[in-house]
XYZ file of C-alpha atoms in Angstrom:
518
model
C 95.736 91.335 61.648
C 94.591 91.263 65.071
C 97.543 93.105 66.692
C 96.595 90.812 70.282
C 97.419 87.915 67.910
C 101.587 89.072 67.820
C 101.335 88.335 71.963
C 99.093 85.124 71.224
C 101.815 83.853 69.073
C 104.931 85.263 70.317
C 103.285 83.281 73.905
C 103.995 79.855 72.390
C 107.910 81.117 71.273
C 108.841 82.269 74.223
C 108.068 79.414 76.767
C 111.162 77.628 74.953
C 113.526 80.602 75.474
C 115.330 81.112 78.678
C 116.982 84.538 80.315
C 117.361 87.822 78.665
C 116.803 86.325 75.180
C 113.239 85.676 76.448
C 113.150 90.183 77.707
C 114.349 91.018 74.571
C 112.293 89.155 72.587
C 109.299 89.918 74.723
C 110.128 94.047 74.365
C 110.354 93.613 70.494
C 106.853 91.614 70.570
C 105.411 94.348 72.769
C 107.164 97.088 70.676
C 105.640 95.627 67.059
C 102.516 95.445 69.036
C 102.260 98.835 69.381
C 103.053 99.864 66.281
C 100.429 97.851 64.241
C 97.273 98.789 66.335
C 99.385 102.310 66.071
C 98.878 101.931 62.055
C 95.639 99.971 62.013
C 93.137 101.769 59.129
C 89.479 102.207 60.982
C 86.941 99.833 58.859
C 86.559 96.091 59.337
C 89.286 93.613 57.765
C 89.489 89.606 58.146
C 85.966 88.177 58.287
C 85.710 84.436 57.623
C 82.246 82.195 56.858
C 82.394 80.028 60.127
C 79.059 77.222 59.798
C 76.292 79.772 59.833
C 78.194 82.869 61.284
C 80.548 85.783 59.816
C 83.401 86.136 61.845
C 84.625 89.255 62.248
C 88.751 89.171 63.839
C 88.965 93.147 63.019
C 86.754 96.070 63.644
C 88.643 98.511 64.566
C 86.838 102.323 65.330
C 88.638 105.207 67.207
C 87.202 104.566 70.567
C 89.173 100.497 69.984
C 92.226 102.350 68.972
C 92.507 104.135 71.600
C 91.887 101.685 73.864
C 94.297 99.183 71.773
C 97.253 101.578 72.256
C 96.890 102.218 76.036
C 96.826 98.881 76.522
C 99.727 98.466 73.735
C 101.717 100.623 75.761
C 101.227 99.229 78.780
C 102.394 96.130 78.045
C 105.164 97.473 77.224
C 106.079 99.051 80.159
C 105.144 96.621 82.050
C 107.179 94.270 80.808
C 110.243 96.481 81.095
C 109.457 96.980 84.402
C 109.841 93.158 85.164
C 112.760 92.374 83.126
C 115.056 89.953 84.680
C 112.736 88.798 87.030
C 110.033 86.475 84.901
C 110.023 83.064 84.313
C 108.087 81.242 81.383
C 105.297 80.343 83.241
C 104.769 83.497 83.543
C 105.932 85.053 79.655
C 103.791 82.827 78.573
C 100.338 82.872 80.263
C 100.772 87.152 80.546
C 101.285 86.595 77.188
C 98.284 85.409 76.469
C 96.443 87.439 79.366
C 97.385 90.751 77.407
C 96.925 88.931 73.884
C 93.799 87.577 74.436
C 92.713 91.696 76.143
C 93.963 93.664 73.241
C 92.129 91.351 70.399
C 89.050 91.012 72.210
C 89.257 94.835 71.466
C 89.025 94.601 68.254
C 86.468 91.376 67.304
C 83.518 92.657 65.903
C 81.137 88.898 66.585
C 79.980 87.924 69.563
C 81.194 84.380 68.564
C 84.841 85.867 68.924
C 84.192 88.928 71.655
C 83.406 85.671 73.872
C 86.727 83.244 72.956
C 88.391 86.190 74.018
C 86.938 87.135 76.846
C 87.051 83.736 78.771
C 90.844 83.277 77.381
C 91.321 86.232 79.574
C 89.771 84.634 82.364
C 91.555 81.215 82.480
C 94.747 83.071 81.301
C 94.458 85.280 84.729
C 93.640 82.082 86.812
C 96.630 80.495 85.890
C 98.601 83.903 86.614
C 97.228 83.634 90.272
C 97.597 80.330 91.214
C 101.158 80.200 92.668
C 101.888 76.736 94.623
C 104.236 78.282 96.722
C 101.491 80.134 98.328
C 98.753 78.181 99.656
C 96.455 81.501 99.874
C 96.474 81.657 96.133
C 94.463 78.223 96.241
C 91.801 79.541 97.660
C 91.548 83.029 96.033
C 92.628 81.797 92.590
C 88.912 78.994 92.599
C 86.997 82.293 93.911
C 88.125 83.967 91.035
C 87.608 81.048 88.956
C 83.986 80.798 89.988
C 83.200 84.177 89.808
C 83.814 85.022 86.279
C 82.744 81.168 85.197
C 79.646 82.621 86.913
C 79.952 85.568 84.142
C 80.734 83.091 81.498
C 78.008 80.970 81.202
C 76.084 84.512 81.788
C 77.396 86.123 79.219
C 76.858 82.876 77.129
C 72.922 82.689 77.917
C 73.181 86.350 77.106
C 74.533 86.157 72.769
C 71.846 83.198 72.589
C 69.205 85.297 73.403
C 70.488 87.704 70.814
C 70.934 85.575 68.770
C 68.169 83.231 68.605
C 65.688 86.838 68.250
C 68.216 88.799 66.185
C 69.308 86.204 63.943
C 72.726 87.829 64.065
C 75.766 87.672 65.967
C 77.584 91.239 65.243
C 78.649 92.749 68.383
C 76.942 95.589 69.107
C 74.242 97.140 71.990
C 72.012 93.847 73.414
C 68.185 94.281 72.197
C 67.561 90.813 74.387
C 69.440 89.401 77.860
C 69.834 92.818 78.889
C 70.197 91.098 82.595
C 72.560 88.369 81.857
C 75.145 91.173 80.293
C 74.742 93.160 83.037
C 75.402 89.995 85.101
C 78.481 89.276 83.111
C 79.929 92.676 82.283
C 79.565 93.817 86.231
C 81.636 90.703 87.255
C 84.210 91.335 84.962
C 84.150 94.957 85.983
C 84.250 94.701 89.605
C 81.086 96.782 89.976
C 80.210 97.321 93.865
C 78.360 93.434 94.923
C 80.493 91.681 92.421
C 83.484 93.043 93.171
C 84.977 90.463 96.335
C 87.247 88.516 93.690
C 89.089 91.268 92.373
C 91.263 93.104 96.207
C 91.937 89.375 97.817
C 93.197 87.954 94.201
C 95.288 91.352 93.618
C 96.699 91.746 96.722
C 98.225 87.895 97.258
C 99.528 87.764 93.993
C 103.185 88.207 92.904
C 103.806 92.126 92.975
C 104.797 92.300 88.741
C 100.941 89.794 88.651
C 99.420 92.740 90.300
C 100.700 95.037 87.877
C 99.581 93.423 85.227
C 96.846 92.051 86.710
C 95.673 95.850 87.082
C 96.043 96.766 83.739
C 93.858 94.942 81.917
C 90.480 92.444 83.019
C 88.573 95.442 84.685
C 88.926 97.854 81.888
C 87.891 95.173 79.448
C 84.570 94.574 81.381
C 84.482 98.859 80.788
C 84.776 98.324 77.595
C 82.414 95.164 77.060
C 79.809 97.995 78.913
C 80.757 100.664 76.179
C 80.263 98.023 73.236
C 77.095 96.457 74.603
C 74.772 97.992 77.173
C 73.190 101.360 76.478
C 71.254 101.823 79.368
C 71.102 105.367 81.425
C 70.191 103.625 84.611
C 73.489 102.408 85.229
C 75.503 105.463 86.133
C 74.382 106.189 89.305
C 75.439 102.058 89.863
C 78.269 104.321 89.115
C 78.265 106.747 91.917
C 76.942 104.055 94.103
C 80.750 102.400 93.054
C 82.434 104.785 93.067
C 81.365 106.074 96.633
C 81.670 102.615 98.224
C 85.188 101.664 96.327
C 86.402 104.573 97.953
C 85.436 103.594 101.722
C 86.634 100.734 101.168
C 90.026 101.908 100.464
C 90.113 104.405 103.627
C 90.452 101.719 105.425
C 92.658 99.407 104.012
C 96.570 99.934 105.139
C 97.641 96.869 102.812
C 98.388 99.270 99.918
C 97.822 96.915 97.432
C 94.560 96.052 98.884
C 94.105 99.682 98.624
C 94.832 100.187 95.081
C 92.339 97.161 94.360
C 89.171 99.140 96.000
C 90.354 102.092 94.056
C 89.850 99.674 91.304
C 86.634 99.495 91.656
C 86.048 103.303 92.491
C 88.021 104.440 89.758
C 85.544 102.102 87.598
C 82.263 103.809 89.222
C 83.629 107.382 87.216
C 83.591 105.090 83.890
C 80.726 103.874 84.187
C 78.924 107.230 85.173
C 80.997 108.682 82.011
C 79.630 106.218 79.333
C 76.062 105.242 81.370
C 75.043 109.453 80.805
C 75.167 108.707 76.990
C 76.207 112.239 76.217
C 78.858 112.520 74.054
C 81.294 114.174 76.666
C 80.592 112.210 78.969
C 80.897 109.050 76.891
C 84.635 110.218 76.167
C 85.056 111.430 79.273
C 84.528 107.350 80.283
C 86.915 106.340 77.724
C 89.524 108.045 78.614
C 89.457 107.975 82.672
C 89.820 103.685 81.235
C 92.896 104.827 79.355
C 93.918 107.244 82.370
C 93.560 104.611 84.923
C 95.565 102.069 83.043
C 98.097 104.498 83.345
C 98.405 106.183 87.171
C 96.717 102.928 88.257
C 99.317 100.723 86.648
C 102.043 103.021 87.602
C 100.440 103.284 91.589
C 101.481 99.261 91.706
C 105.225 99.921 90.273
C 105.331 101.800 92.598
C 104.049 99.675 95.519
C 105.557 96.666 93.546
C 109.523 98.635 93.240
C 108.744 99.082 97.808
C 107.957 95.189 98.195
C 111.168 94.101 95.755
C 113.421 96.498 98.425
C 111.838 96.423 101.355
C 109.613 92.815 101.698
C 106.936 94.893 103.462
C 103.990 96.792 102.117
C 101.672 97.706 104.989
C 101.302 101.454 105.830
C 102.174 100.125 109.418
C 105.040 98.947 108.715
C 106.519 101.964 106.636
C 107.607 105.334 106.468
C 110.845 108.105 105.544
C 111.127 106.135 101.853
C 111.679 109.291 100.293
C 115.213 109.906 100.734
C 116.140 106.254 100.534
C 113.880 106.173 97.789
C 113.695 109.489 95.936
C 112.842 108.137 92.305
C 110.559 105.880 92.915
C 108.803 108.553 95.527
C 108.561 111.484 92.784
C 106.637 108.658 90.614
C 104.178 107.525 93.273
C 103.353 112.004 93.489
C 103.126 111.771 90.297
C 100.731 109.193 90.033
C 98.564 110.200 93.270
C 98.449 113.524 91.969
C 97.228 111.669 88.818
C 94.230 109.818 90.489
C 93.204 112.509 92.313
C 92.528 114.847 89.361
C 95.776 117.267 89.571
C 95.589 120.422 86.739
C 97.589 119.767 84.179
C 98.175 115.721 84.851
C 95.368 112.936 83.197
C 93.149 112.492 86.158
C 92.089 116.162 85.591
C 91.420 115.774 81.980
C 88.773 112.887 82.281
C 87.217 114.023 85.831
C 86.805 117.003 84.118
C 84.956 115.744 81.095
C 83.013 112.875 83.398
C 81.649 115.553 85.353
C 80.431 118.339 82.032
C 78.992 115.491 80.120
C 75.971 114.789 83.138
C 73.874 117.956 84.807
C 71.943 115.605 87.450
C 73.336 116.737 90.416
C 73.281 113.160 92.039
C 75.854 111.736 90.184
C 77.973 115.451 90.345
C 77.446 115.170 93.931
C 78.597 111.623 93.992
C 81.680 111.911 91.686
C 82.910 114.912 93.961
C 82.320 113.280 97.619
C 84.212 110.240 95.771
C 87.458 112.725 94.793
C 87.600 113.756 98.470
C 87.949 110.451 99.264
C 90.201 109.241 96.798
C 92.552 112.105 97.253
C 92.002 111.449 100.870
C 93.866 107.860 100.289
C 96.381 108.940 98.250
C 97.685 111.495 100.919
C 97.323 108.113 103.436
C 98.955 106.126 101.060
C 101.977 108.910 100.412
C 102.808 110.600 103.482
C 101.893 107.461 106.140
C 104.506 105.897 103.165
C 106.526 108.149 101.966
C 106.971 111.165 103.748
C 106.567 110.995 107.748
C 109.748 109.976 109.390
C 110.373 106.321 110.055
C 114.388 106.066 109.855
C 113.846 102.116 110.180
C 112.503 100.238 107.164
C 115.483 98.019 106.013
C 116.422 99.033 102.473
C 117.008 94.941 101.145
C 118.467 95.788 97.986
C 118.218 98.913 95.459
C 115.434 98.864 92.814
C 116.196 97.713 89.539
C 116.718 100.050 87.121
C 114.035 98.378 84.857
C 111.620 99.442 86.918
C 113.168 102.792 87.138
C 112.659 103.189 83.409
C 108.957 101.741 83.195
C 108.121 103.880 85.735
C 108.948 107.188 84.127
C 107.651 106.155 80.359
C 104.455 105.365 82.141
C 104.386 108.417 83.887
C 106.022 110.998 81.100
C 102.330 110.248 79.125
C 100.499 110.957 81.791
C 102.051 114.442 82.081
C 101.487 114.606 78.136
C 97.633 113.528 78.198
C 97.549 116.210 81.224
C 99.488 119.275 79.388
C 98.339 117.806 75.856
C 94.414 116.822 76.126
C 93.752 117.218 72.477
C 95.414 114.675 71.459
C 93.303 112.036 73.305
C 90.177 114.801 71.713
C 90.791 113.211 68.662
C 89.582 110.162 68.976
C 86.112 111.101 69.903
C 83.542 112.986 68.078
C 82.798 116.137 70.141
C 81.009 118.046 67.465
C 80.826 121.705 68.413
C 80.639 120.871 72.453
C 84.509 121.137 74.046
C 86.294 121.680 77.677
C 88.475 124.708 78.476
C 90.474 122.221 80.104
C 92.727 125.480 81.785
C 90.116 127.811 82.690
C 90.488 129.296 86.177
C 87.260 128.122 86.962
C 87.737 123.967 86.322
C 91.426 124.406 87.691
C 89.108 125.314 90.561
C 86.838 122.375 90.003
C 89.264 120.586 89.934
C 91.441 121.442 93.453
C 88.812 121.250 95.690
C 88.228 117.787 96.700
C 92.211 117.637 96.853
C 92.008 120.886 98.785
C 89.158 119.541 101.427
C 90.597 116.140 101.742
C 93.696 117.868 103.155
C 91.809 119.823 105.626
C 90.054 116.848 106.924
C 93.549 114.698 106.523
C 95.336 117.687 109.139
C 92.091 117.429 111.414
C 91.799 114.135 111.432
C 95.560 112.583 111.836
C 95.618 110.246 114.530
C 92.428 108.196 113.052
C 93.606 107.823 109.316
C 96.711 107.460 110.700
C 97.999 103.225 109.716
C 97.409 101.142 112.928
C 97.334 97.071 113.425
C 93.879 96.442 113.183
C 91.509 92.876 113.362
C 90.685 91.592 109.414
C 87.057 92.076 108.558
C 85.564 89.868 106.491
C 82.830 91.955 104.211
C 82.779 89.124 101.724
C 78.891 87.647 101.853
C 79.562 85.290 99.455
C 80.383 82.655 101.806
C 77.572 83.580 103.838
C 75.398 83.312 100.995
C 77.283 79.491 100.667
C 76.480 79.233 104.126
C 72.954 79.238 103.738
C 71.943 76.975 100.347
C 74.885 74.456 101.729
C 72.057 74.874 104.999
C 68.973 74.235 102.679
C 70.922 71.594 100.574
C 71.223 69.499 103.625
C 67.072 69.718 104.525
C 66.980 68.410 101.687
C 69.366 65.937 101.017
C 67.552 64.214 104.077
C 64.184 64.708 103.133
C 64.975 62.437 99.944
C 66.672 60.293 101.667
C 65.793 56.769 99.526
C 63.460 55.714 101.327
C 61.028 54.244 99.251
C 57.454 53.751 101.979
C 57.954 57.662 102.760
C 57.460 58.639 99.122
C 54.833 56.696 99.419
C 53.439 58.294 101.916
C 54.152 61.776 100.250
C 51.895 60.203 96.761
C 49.408 59.180 99.085
C 49.170 62.927 101.078
C 48.835 64.791 97.481
C 46.559 62.165 95.837
C 44.479 62.900 98.770
C 44.572 66.924 98.748
C 44.081 67.025 94.915
C 41.054 64.605 95.795
C 39.740 67.392 98.586
C 40.512 70.669 96.296
C 38.670 68.761 93.324
C 35.337 67.366 95.858
C 35.719 71.606 97.173
């Protein structure tokens, strides 16, 4: 059985159960799903015929199983984190969202892939929309519109692939490539198509942002891995990594900063998968896994801060290391992990990506992005937790379930960081390998962190958060304004005046007559 189905079936049950029992049952369902993913045999199963198509609801390889394991594990951690903080609506929608994300990893045909790809969009739209927060009405509509563009593009690409090949087997596409690139680009928040992400992840409840941080963009990366094989996409990955981190550095609201860093880290994954070497692809997929962990942990950390202080802007925070020591420790672990510090999981995947390419543009681009990443999280940890600012009021203590969930994720991050062979076993690297803990590789990983530390010290006053007006960098509303202007012009021309239409017809006939006469 496809393990994602457990979540989809459990969603309906959880909707009719209340309180502690619902939370306990949700944890049990997550544990069952995690065990199911762990024990899945490789190969295909659960196939049936529908019309003229062969539907494959279970197709397992090492990569899908690795991603499935981290999806199921993080689902368990996120549910523990939100223990007794959720209602039946959240549980129902979250389980459909997680279930469709997990199910999609293990299907083997385009029909099933499309169904669960869109089920993710629909469930996450309703997760984002909150009638008690008017802003989510606007942001969720924007989210849904962007992803519907991706949905139409994906469907059109699938139709072109099927018409030209006669098969709906899920494979690297040969036809309709621009449509697949657009669909995948929106889902994984490729730079320029990323605008739906920051405004949504920063405006939902903190428990919803924890869940959202782990799945949508990562499924987009998986879609790139399964469907696209173009090496030129790696250069787009470098651009995404650098621009994403530049946007992040400007933010003072932590969840917006983290959202832009999702975009930036997706750039690393695009580079790794785009170069198509065995080391690069392994690094890109492992970076997906690692990003689920440390980015999810970062959202948990700031979620805990929001829960206990009702604040998330760095302008208003400070001195939390003394008041929230365990949360601060988890924040340090997550920050070092995303920066690629040796002996944590980010070091492993970033090193594989860089070892998988010899292109200096890609290597130096990721190095620059690495400096920006380190600088961003020095900013978050210092100004949010370690600077001496004692006027932040702690309104309530963190729930024990929050601390347990953050500890679970931190533990797995450290295990991957010190035992990378556990993750390597999911990839066919042949004779290729990386000595992760050689002095040269450790020094290479420390360089961007040390340079960021120097920049942070020299540019402290510039980097320090301060109130500033919000700058709208989204260009799609401007495009909409231009289209509205053109539509108004056409509506003025097409006004239903019969005499004007007759005049156009006569003028057209005169032009044709002159053309023929010449």
